PDB file of C-alpha atoms in Angstrom:
ATOM      1  CA  MET A  24     -39.717 -34.106  -1.014  1.00 48.00           C
ATOM      2  CA  PRO A  25     -41.324 -31.823   1.624  1.00 46.00           C
ATOM      3  CA  LYS A  26     -41.945 -28.274   0.421  1.00 42.00           C
ATOM      4  CA  ARG A  27     -39.508 -26.716   2.974  1.00 41.00           C
ATOM      5  CA  ILE A  28     -36.674 -29.022   1.861  1.00 36.00           C
ATOM      6  CA  LYS A  29     -37.413 -28.203  -1.784  1.00 39.00           C
ATOM      7  CA  ILE A  30     -37.139 -24.482  -1.019  1.00 36.00           C
ATOM      8  CA  LEU A  31     -33.861 -24.982   0.838  1.00 37.00           C
ATOM      9  CA  ALA A  32     -32.451 -27.117  -1.963  1.00 37.00           C
ATOM     10  CA  ALA A  33     -33.454 -24.536  -4.564  1.00 37.00           C
ATOM     11  CA  SER A  34     -31.906 -21.761  -2.467  1.00 37.00           C
ATOM     12  CA  TYR A  35     -28.669 -23.714  -2.159  1.00 35.00           C
ATOM     13  CA  LEU A  36     -28.590 -24.373  -5.901  1.00 36.00           C
ATOM     14  CA  LEU A  37     -29.140 -20.659  -6.610  1.00 35.00           C
ATOM     15  CA  PHE A  38     -26.336 -19.726  -4.175  1.00 35.00           C
ATOM     16  CA  ALA A  39     -23.967 -22.303  -5.653  1.00 36.00           C
ATOM     17  CA  THR A  40     -24.725 -21.186  -9.203  1.00 34.00           C
ATOM     18  CA  GLY A  41     -24.180 -17.534  -8.330  1.00 37.00           C
ATOM     19  CA  PHE A  42     -20.937 -18.412  -6.565  1.00 37.00           C
ATOM     20  CA  ALA A  43     -19.676 -20.309  -9.610  1.00 37.00           C
ATOM     21  CA  GLN A  44     -20.643 -17.446 -11.871  1.00 34.00           C
ATOM     22  CA  ALA A  45     -18.816 -14.994  -9.627  1.00 47.00           C
ATOM     23  CA  ASP A  46     -15.734 -17.227  -9.693  1.00 55.00           C
ATOM     24  CA  SER A  47     -15.818 -17.306 -13.494  1.00 64.00           C
ATOM     25  CA  GLN A  48     -15.413 -13.520 -13.647  1.00 85.00           C
ATOM     26  CA  PRO A  49     -11.839 -12.224 -13.202  1.00 94.00           C
ATOM     27  CA  VAL A  50     -11.250 -10.218 -10.058  1.00 98.00           C
ATOM     28  CA  ARG A  51      -9.650  -6.916 -11.053  1.00 98.00           C
ATOM     29  CA  ILE A  52      -6.929  -5.789  -8.686  1.00 98.00           C
ATOM     30  CA  ALA A  53      -5.436  -2.301  -8.793  1.00 98.00           C
ATOM     31  CA  THR A  54      -1.908  -1.346  -7.764  1.00 98.00           C
ATOM     32  CA  GLU A  55       0.073   1.834  -8.302  1.00 97.00           C
ATOM     33  CA  GLY A  56       3.048   0.563 -10.272  1.00 97.00           C
ATOM     34  CA  ALA A  57       5.275   3.391  -9.033  1.00 94.00           C
ATOM     35  CA  TYR A  58       6.253   2.382  -5.502  1.00 94.00           C
ATOM     36  CA  PRO A  59       9.196  -0.047  -5.594  1.00 94.00           C
ATOM     37  CA  PRO A  60       9.794  -2.569  -4.138  1.00 94.00           C
ATOM     38  CA  TYR A  61       6.084  -2.886  -3.389  1.00 96.00           C
ATOM     39  CA  ASN A  62       4.839  -2.334  -6.928  1.00 97.00           C
ATOM     40  CA  TYR A  63       6.499  -1.133 -10.120  1.00 97.00           C
ATOM     41  CA  VAL A  64       6.420  -1.429 -13.896  1.00 97.00           C
ATOM     42  CA  THR A  65       8.922  -3.809 -15.503  1.00 97.00           C
ATOM     43  CA  PRO A  66      10.860  -2.921 -18.693  1.00 97.00           C
ATOM     44  CA  ASP A  67       8.380  -4.954 -20.736  1.00 96.00           C
ATOM     45  CA  GLY A  68       5.432  -3.017 -19.312  1.00 96.00           C
ATOM     46  CA  GLY A  69       4.246  -5.605 -16.788  1.00 97.00           C
ATOM     47  CA  LEU A  70       3.566  -5.090 -13.095  1.00 98.00           C
ATOM     48  CA  ALA A  71       5.812  -6.597 -10.426  1.00 98.00           C
ATOM     49  CA  GLY A  72       6.786  -6.224  -6.794  1.00 98.00           C
ATOM     50  CA  PHE A  73       5.805  -7.392  -3.323  1.00 98.00           C
ATOM     51  CA  ASP A  74       2.170  -6.289  -3.684  1.00 98.00           C
ATOM     52  CA  VAL A  75       1.852  -7.989  -7.054  1.00 98.00           C
ATOM     53  CA  ASP A  76       3.270 -11.272  -5.732  1.00 98.00           C
ATOM     54  CA  ILE A  77       0.951 -11.100  -2.712  1.00 98.00           C
ATOM     55  CA  ALA A  78      -2.049 -10.446  -4.970  1.00 98.00           C
ATOM     56  CA  ASN A  79      -1.171 -13.381  -7.212  1.00 98.00           C
ATOM     57  CA  ALA A  80      -0.639 -15.678  -4.210  1.00 98.00           C
ATOM     58  CA  LEU A  81      -4.010 -14.729  -2.750  1.00 98.00           C
ATOM     59  CA  CYS A  82      -5.773 -15.292  -6.055  1.00 98.00           C
ATOM     60  CA  ALA A  83      -4.131 -18.728  -6.385  1.00 98.00           C
ATOM     61  CA  GLU A  84      -5.199 -19.589  -2.830  1.00 98.00           C
ATOM     62  CA  MET A  85      -8.781 -18.502  -3.594  1.00 98.00           C
ATOM     63  CA  ASN A  86      -8.688 -20.311  -6.952  1.00 97.00           C
ATOM     64  CA  LEU A  87      -9.756 -17.107  -8.660  1.00 97.00           C
ATOM     65  CA  GLN A  88      -8.673 -15.668 -11.976  1.00 97.00           C
ATOM     66  CA  CYS A  89      -7.314 -12.161 -11.385  1.00 98.00           C
ATOM     67  CA  THR A  90      -6.200  -9.303 -13.601  1.00 98.00           C
ATOM     68  CA  LEU A  91      -3.907  -6.485 -12.487  1.00 98.00           C
ATOM     69  CA  VAL A  92      -4.679  -2.851 -13.238  1.00 98.00           C
ATOM     70  CA  LYS A  93      -2.198   0.032 -12.975  1.00 98.00           C
ATOM     71  CA  GLN A  94      -3.747   3.085 -11.326  1.00 98.00           C
ATOM     72  CA  ASP A  95      -2.177   6.369 -10.185  1.00 96.00           C
ATOM     73  CA  TRP A  96      -2.279   6.739  -6.415  1.00 96.00           C
ATOM     74  CA  ASP A  97      -4.400   9.874  -6.128  1.00 94.00           C
ATOM     75  CA  GLY A  98      -7.228   8.215  -8.060  1.00 97.00           C
ATOM     76  CA  ILE A  99      -6.959   4.711  -6.646  1.00 98.00           C
ATOM     77  CA  ILE A 100      -9.851   4.853  -4.145  1.00 98.00           C
ATOM     78  CA  PRO A 101     -12.173   6.786  -6.506  1.00 98.00           C
ATOM     79  CA  GLY A 102     -11.475   4.136  -9.151  1.00 98.00           C
ATOM     80  CA  LEU A 103     -12.456   1.364  -6.735  1.00 98.00           C
ATOM     81  CA  LEU A 104     -15.690   3.122  -5.787  1.00 98.00           C
ATOM     82  CA  ALA A 105     -16.449   3.682  -9.486  1.00 98.00           C
ATOM     83  CA  LYS A 106     -16.091  -0.100 -10.004  1.00 98.00           C
ATOM     84  CA  LYS A 107     -13.151   0.154 -12.378  1.00 98.00           C
ATOM     85  CA  TYR A 108     -11.655  -2.720 -10.344  1.00 98.00           C
ATOM     86  CA  ASP A 109     -12.634  -4.852  -7.373  1.00 98.00           C
ATOM     87  CA  ALA A 110      -9.759  -4.565  -4.902  1.00 98.00           C
ATOM     88  CA  ILE A 111      -6.634  -2.525  -4.184  1.00 98.00           C
ATOM     89  CA  VAL A 112      -3.385  -4.305  -3.296  1.00 98.00           C
ATOM     90  CA  ALA A 113      -0.980  -1.371  -3.094  1.00 98.00           C
ATOM     91  CA  SER A 114       0.441  -1.177   0.445  1.00 97.00           C
ATOM     92  CA  MET A 115      -2.468   1.030   1.492  1.00 97.00           C
ATOM     93  CA  ALA A 116      -2.363   1.943   5.179  1.00 95.00           C
ATOM     94  CA  ILE A 117      -5.500   1.372   7.231  1.00 96.00           C
ATOM     95  CA  THR A 118      -6.522   4.844   8.412  1.00 93.00           C
ATOM     96  CA  PRO A 119      -9.830   6.109   9.870  1.00 92.00           C
ATOM     97  CA  GLU A 120     -10.308   8.480   6.924  1.00 93.00           C
ATOM     98  CA  ARG A 121      -9.978   5.646   4.405  1.00 96.00           C
ATOM     99  CA  GLN A 122     -12.156   3.325   6.503  1.00 96.00           C
ATOM    100  CA  ARG A 123     -15.015   5.749   6.047  1.00 97.00           C
ATOM    101  CA  LYS A 124     -14.825   5.114   2.290  1.00 98.00           C
ATOM    102  CA  VAL A 125     -13.700   1.487   1.866  1.00 98.00           C
ATOM    103  CA  ALA A 126     -13.539  -1.834   3.700  1.00 98.00           C
ATOM    104  CA  PHE A 127     -10.173  -3.309   4.640  1.00 98.00           C
ATOM    105  CA  THR A 128      -9.026  -6.870   5.093  1.00 98.00           C
ATOM    106  CA  ALA A 129      -6.753  -7.794   7.985  1.00 98.00           C
ATOM    107  CA  LYS A 130      -3.310  -6.245   7.554  1.00 97.00           C
ATOM    108  CA  TYR A 131      -0.750  -7.915   5.313  1.00 98.00           C
ATOM    109  CA  GLU A 132       2.194  -5.670   6.195  1.00 96.00           C
ATOM    110  CA  GLY A 133       3.463  -3.239   8.809  1.00 93.00           C
ATOM    111  CA  GLY A 134       6.303  -0.722   8.543  1.00 87.00           C
ATOM    112  CA  TYR A 135       7.182   2.849   9.465  1.00 93.00           C
ATOM    113  CA  SER A 136       8.397   6.034   7.740  1.00 96.00           C
ATOM    114  CA  MET A 137      11.506   8.207   8.069  1.00 97.00           C
ATOM    115  CA  LEU A 138      13.118  11.180   6.437  1.00 98.00           C
ATOM    116  CA  PHE A 139      15.613  10.438   3.676  1.00 98.00           C
ATOM    117  CA  GLY A 140      18.082  13.152   2.696  1.00 98.00           C
ATOM    118  CA  ARG A 141      21.674  14.329   2.454  1.00 94.00           C
ATOM    119  CA  THR A 142      24.102  12.791   4.951  1.00 94.00           C
ATOM    120  CA  GLU A 143      24.753  16.123   6.713  1.00 95.00           C
ATOM    121  CA  LEU A 144      21.128  16.124   7.877  1.00 97.00           C
ATOM    122  CA  VAL A 145      20.751  14.235  11.158  1.00 97.00           C
ATOM    123  CA  ASP A 146      17.962  15.972  13.096  1.00 98.00           C
ATOM    124  CA  SER A 147      14.427  15.435  11.771  1.00 98.00           C
ATOM    125  CA  SER A 148      12.711  17.895  14.106  1.00 97.00           C
ATOM    126  CA  PRO A 149      10.726  20.778  12.578  1.00 97.00           C
ATOM    127  CA  ARG A 150      13.046  23.207  14.339  1.00 96.00           C
ATOM    128  CA  ALA A 151      16.143  21.719  12.673  1.00 97.00           C
ATOM    129  CA  LEU A 152      14.442  21.716   9.258  1.00 97.00           C
ATOM    130  CA  HIS A 153      12.893  25.180   9.513  1.00 95.00           C
ATOM    131  CA  GLY A 154      13.135  26.901   6.126  1.00 94.00           C
ATOM    132  CA  LYS A 155      14.026  23.688   4.299  1.00 97.00           C
ATOM    133  CA  THR A 156      11.834  21.743   1.863  1.00 98.00           C
ATOM    134  CA  ILE A 157      10.741  18.141   2.282  1.00 98.00           C
ATOM    135  CA  ALA A 158       8.992  16.075  -0.385  1.00 98.00           C
ATOM    136  CA  VAL A 159       6.008  13.762  -0.057  1.00 98.00           C
ATOM    137  CA  GLN A 160       3.798  11.785  -2.398  1.00 97.00           C
ATOM    138  CA  LYS A 161       0.483  13.489  -3.022  1.00 96.00           C
ATOM    139  CA  GLY A 162      -2.442  11.713  -1.384  1.00 93.00           C
ATOM    140  CA  SER A 163      -0.217   9.561   0.838  1.00 95.00           C
ATOM    141  CA  ILE A 164      -0.224   9.143   4.599  1.00 95.00           C
ATOM    142  CA  GLN A 165       3.208  10.771   4.546  1.00 97.00           C
ATOM    143  CA  GLU A 166       1.654  13.907   3.047  1.00 97.00           C
ATOM    144  CA  LYS A 167      -0.959  14.135   5.780  1.00 95.00           C
ATOM    145  CA  PHE A 168       1.706  13.655   8.457  1.00 97.00           C
ATOM    146  CA  ALA A 169       4.064  16.226   6.919  1.00 98.00           C
ATOM    147  CA  LYS A 170       1.279  18.786   6.630  1.00 96.00           C
ATOM    148  CA  ALA A 171       0.399  18.459  10.317  1.00 96.00           C
ATOM    149  CA  TYR A 172       3.889  18.004  11.757  1.00 96.00           C
ATOM    150  CA  TYR A 173       6.172  20.026   9.481  1.00 97.00           C
ATOM    151  CA  GLU A 174       4.264  22.495   7.336  1.00 95.00           C
ATOM    152  CA  LYS A 175       2.623  24.202  10.288  1.00 92.00           C
ATOM    153  CA  GLN A 176       6.042  24.781  11.825  1.00 94.00           C
ATOM    154  CA  GLY A 177       7.802  26.523   8.960  1.00 93.00           C
ATOM    155  CA  VAL A 178       9.029  23.565   6.926  1.00 97.00           C
ATOM    156  CA  ARG A 179       8.051  23.714   3.250  1.00 98.00           C
ATOM    157  CA  VAL A 180       6.279  20.594   1.959  1.00 98.00           C
ATOM    158  CA  GLN A 181       6.442  19.836  -1.757  1.00 98.00           C
ATOM    159  CA  ARG A 182       3.928  17.353  -3.213  1.00 98.00           C
ATOM    160  CA  TYR A 183       4.793  14.882  -5.991  1.00 98.00           C
ATOM    161  CA  PRO A 184       2.709  12.374  -7.976  1.00 95.00           C
ATOM    162  CA  ASP A 185       5.012   9.507  -6.905  1.00 95.00           C
ATOM    163  CA  THR A 186       8.085   8.829  -4.790  1.00 95.00           C
ATOM    164  CA  GLN A 187      10.380   8.305  -7.770  1.00 94.00           C
ATOM    165  CA  THR A 188       9.806  11.878  -8.985  1.00 96.00           C
ATOM    166  CA  ALA A 189      10.397  13.152  -5.454  1.00 97.00           C
ATOM    167  CA  LEU A 190      13.721  11.304  -5.293  1.00 97.00           C
ATOM    168  CA  MET A 191      14.744  12.775  -8.646  1.00 96.00           C
ATOM    169  CA  ASP A 192      14.199  16.262  -7.240  1.00 97.00           C
ATOM    170  CA  LEU A 193      16.155  15.281  -4.137  1.00 97.00           C
ATOM    171  CA  THR A 194      19.212  14.438  -6.239  1.00 96.00           C
ATOM    172  CA  ALA A 195      18.656  17.650  -8.214  1.00 96.00           C
ATOM    173  CA  GLN A 196      18.757  19.505  -4.859  1.00 96.00           C
ATOM    174  CA  ARG A 197      15.297  21.001  -5.356  1.00 97.00           C
ATOM    175  CA  VAL A 198      14.238  19.493  -2.019  1.00 98.00           C
ATOM    176  CA  ASP A 199      16.236  18.668   1.102  1.00 97.00           C
ATOM    177  CA  ALA A 200      14.602  15.395   2.149  1.00 98.00           C
ATOM    178  CA  VAL A 201      11.758  13.005   1.335  1.00 98.00           C
ATOM    179  CA  VAL A 202       9.398  11.293   3.785  1.00 98.00           C
ATOM    180  CA  LEU A 203       9.528   7.607   2.807  1.00 97.00           C
ATOM    181  CA  GLU A 204       8.379   4.231   4.049  1.00 94.00           C
ATOM    182  CA  VAL A 205      11.290   2.136   5.351  1.00 92.00           C
ATOM    183  CA  ALA A 206      11.272  -0.419   2.519  1.00 91.00           C
ATOM    184  CA  THR A 207      11.280   2.365  -0.066  1.00 93.00           C
ATOM    185  CA  ILE A 208      14.395   3.735   1.628  1.00 94.00           C
ATOM    186  CA  HIS A 209      16.062   0.311   1.371  1.00 91.00           C
ATOM    187  CA  GLU A 210      15.175   0.229  -2.326  1.00 91.00           C
ATOM    188  CA  ALA A 211      16.431   3.784  -2.907  1.00 92.00           C
ATOM    189  CA  LEU A 212      19.811   2.947  -1.410  1.00 92.00           C
ATOM    190  CA  LYS A 213      20.375   0.424  -4.220  1.00 91.00           C
ATOM    191  CA  ASP A 214      20.569   3.381  -6.611  1.00 91.00           C
ATOM    192  CA  HIS A 215      24.177   4.631  -6.936  1.00 89.00           C
ATOM    193  CA  SER A 216      22.944   8.178  -7.518  1.00 90.00           C
ATOM    194  CA  LEU A 217      21.609   8.146  -3.943  1.00 93.00           C
ATOM    195  CA  SER A 218      24.821   6.910  -2.293  1.00 89.00           C
ATOM    196  CA  GLY A 219      25.306  10.311  -0.616  1.00 92.00           C
ATOM    197  CA  TYR A 220      21.920  10.132   1.119  1.00 96.00           C
ATOM    198  CA  HIS A 221      20.601   8.346   4.206  1.00 97.00           C
ATOM    199  CA  SER A 222      17.584   7.948   6.484  1.00 97.00           C
ATOM    200  CA  PHE A 223      17.761  10.094   9.581  1.00 98.00           C
ATOM    201  CA  GLY A 224      15.895  11.167  12.689  1.00 97.00           C
ATOM    202  CA  GLU A 225      12.826   9.600  14.214  1.00 96.00           C
ATOM    203  CA  LYS A 226      10.833   6.606  13.061  1.00 95.00           C
ATOM    204  CA  TYR A 227       7.292   7.742  12.321  1.00 96.00           C
ATOM    205  CA  ASN A 228       4.455   5.288  12.906  1.00 93.00           C
ATOM    206  CA  ASP A 229       1.793   7.233  14.804  1.00 94.00           C
ATOM    207  CA  PRO A 230      -1.486   5.377  14.058  1.00 92.00           C
ATOM    208  CA  ALA A 231      -3.279   8.724  13.801  1.00 91.00           C
ATOM    209  CA  TYR A 232      -1.384   9.329  10.555  1.00 93.00           C
ATOM    210  CA  PHE A 233       0.139   6.018   9.511  1.00 93.00           C
ATOM    211  CA  GLY A 234      -2.681   3.662  10.488  1.00 91.00           C
ATOM    212  CA  ASN A 235      -2.318   0.157  11.868  1.00 91.00           C
ATOM    213  CA  GLY A 236      -0.556  -1.607   9.043  1.00 94.00           C
ATOM    214  CA  SER A 237      -1.474  -1.899   5.378  1.00 97.00           C
ATOM    215  CA  ALA A 238      -4.270  -4.010   3.953  1.00 98.00           C
ATOM    216  CA  ILE A 239      -6.333  -4.787   0.881  1.00 98.00           C
ATOM    217  CA  ALA A 240      -9.135  -2.306   0.196  1.00 98.00           C
ATOM    218  CA  LEU A 241     -12.512  -3.309  -1.241  1.00 98.00           C
ATOM    219  CA  ARG A 242     -15.921  -1.722  -1.607  1.00 98.00           C
ATOM    220  CA  LYS A 243     -17.939  -1.973   1.599  1.00 98.00           C
ATOM    221  CA  GLU A 244     -20.726  -3.910  -0.090  1.00 98.00           C
ATOM    222  CA  ASP A 245     -18.351  -6.663  -1.247  1.00 98.00           C
ATOM    223  CA  GLN A 246     -18.206  -8.482   2.083  1.00 98.00           C
ATOM    224  CA  ALA A 247     -18.161 -11.965   0.547  1.00 98.00           C
ATOM    225  CA  LEU A 248     -15.031 -11.156  -1.456  1.00 98.00           C
ATOM    226  CA  LEU A 249     -13.442  -9.466   1.561  1.00 98.00           C
ATOM    227  CA  ASN A 250     -14.021 -12.623   3.630  1.00 98.00           C
ATOM    228  CA  ARG A 251     -12.373 -14.732   0.935  1.00 98.00           C
ATOM    229  CA  PHE A 252      -9.350 -12.440   0.858  1.00 98.00           C
ATOM    230  CA  ASN A 253      -9.054 -12.688   4.647  1.00 98.00           C
ATOM    231  CA  GLN A 254      -9.267 -16.470   4.544  1.00 98.00           C
ATOM    232  CA  ALA A 255      -6.620 -16.631   1.821  1.00 98.00           C
ATOM    233  CA  LEU A 256      -4.375 -14.210   3.713  1.00 98.00           C
ATOM    234  CA  ARG A 257      -4.513 -16.409   6.814  1.00 98.00           C
ATOM    235  CA  ALA A 258      -3.610 -19.389   4.629  1.00 98.00           C
ATOM    236  CA  ILE A 259      -0.519 -17.844   2.983  1.00 98.00           C
ATOM    237  CA  LEU A 260       0.707 -16.586   6.361  1.00 98.00           C
ATOM    238  CA  ALA A 261       0.379 -20.114   7.776  1.00 98.00           C
ATOM    239  CA  ASN A 262       1.742 -22.164   4.866  1.00 98.00           C
ATOM    240  CA  GLY A 263       4.971 -20.253   4.275  1.00 98.00           C
ATOM    241  CA  THR A 264       3.955 -18.505   1.045  1.00 98.00           C
ATOM    242  CA  TYR A 265       3.995 -15.071   2.651  1.00 98.00           C
ATOM    243  CA  LYS A 266       7.486 -15.637   4.077  1.00 98.00           C
ATOM    244  CA  ARG A 267       8.839 -16.729   0.690  1.00 98.00           C
ATOM    245  CA  ILE A 268       7.498 -13.554  -0.913  1.00 98.00           C
ATOM    246  CA  ASN A 269       8.722 -11.422   1.987  1.00 97.00           C
ATOM    247  CA  ASP A 270      12.252 -12.821   1.754  1.00 97.00           C
ATOM    248  CA  LYS A 271      12.371 -12.143  -1.989  1.00 97.00           C
ATOM    249  CA  TYR A 272      12.131  -8.393  -1.340  1.00 95.00           C
ATOM    250  CA  PHE A 273      13.115  -7.697   2.271  1.00 93.00           C
ATOM    251  CA  THR A 274      15.800  -8.633   4.790  1.00 90.00           C
ATOM    252  CA  TYR A 275      13.329  -8.213   7.658  1.00 89.00           C
ATOM    253  CA  ASN A 276       9.774  -9.302   8.412  1.00 92.00           C
ATOM    254  CA  GLN A 277       7.541  -6.867   6.533  1.00 91.00           C
ATOM    255  CA  TYR A 278       4.468  -8.135   8.369  1.00 93.00           C
ATOM    256  CA  GLU A 279       5.590  -6.730  11.727  1.00 86.00           C
TER     257      GLU A 279
END
């Protein structure tokens, strides 16, 4: 065998071996576990939701063994960069600030945000809410938006570790409204304790705050894994798997 062919063959064997070894290691995927219907903890302590089903479908498509890790939202990117896990599937919006830290796949969902509060509230403008208090999840795109749009115009903004705690304070009348993603509003309305509340005002989806859809986040150096996620995402969108998962949780197309 000519020397050049031997070198190429050896290189291919090394690549194939490394690829097989990589495939034998579980891919660790983080999600928040506190953002229903996207991700939440089940009564038996497991993780479930739209994000979890999407993650499992992608891993099956890639023929990879995956493990799910629960991680609080405000530490989810630092945990990725510290290599506590390999990817984040947690409805994370693609924003310029986050793109400076992590790499994103193509989007796997869209959406928008609105205010959710008592039924007598109908105007979401800062002028109408002057002196009132709105709740947001700490570290979220909703927090950044509320700080720029509301807080600077006399509306108090209260930060919470997760949306569920914010909704509890809404029912306790400690806050007047919560800035929520549309699917979270749909989920909240299933709770009888929130029957006297509704979404109101404008739909917020300014890319400067809310990004251009949500995607899977990975470390920038993990381009090979990112490419595999993108390939698998295209596959589940084309073969109907995405739609089946979508329809399990939503009455509309979450991808748009």
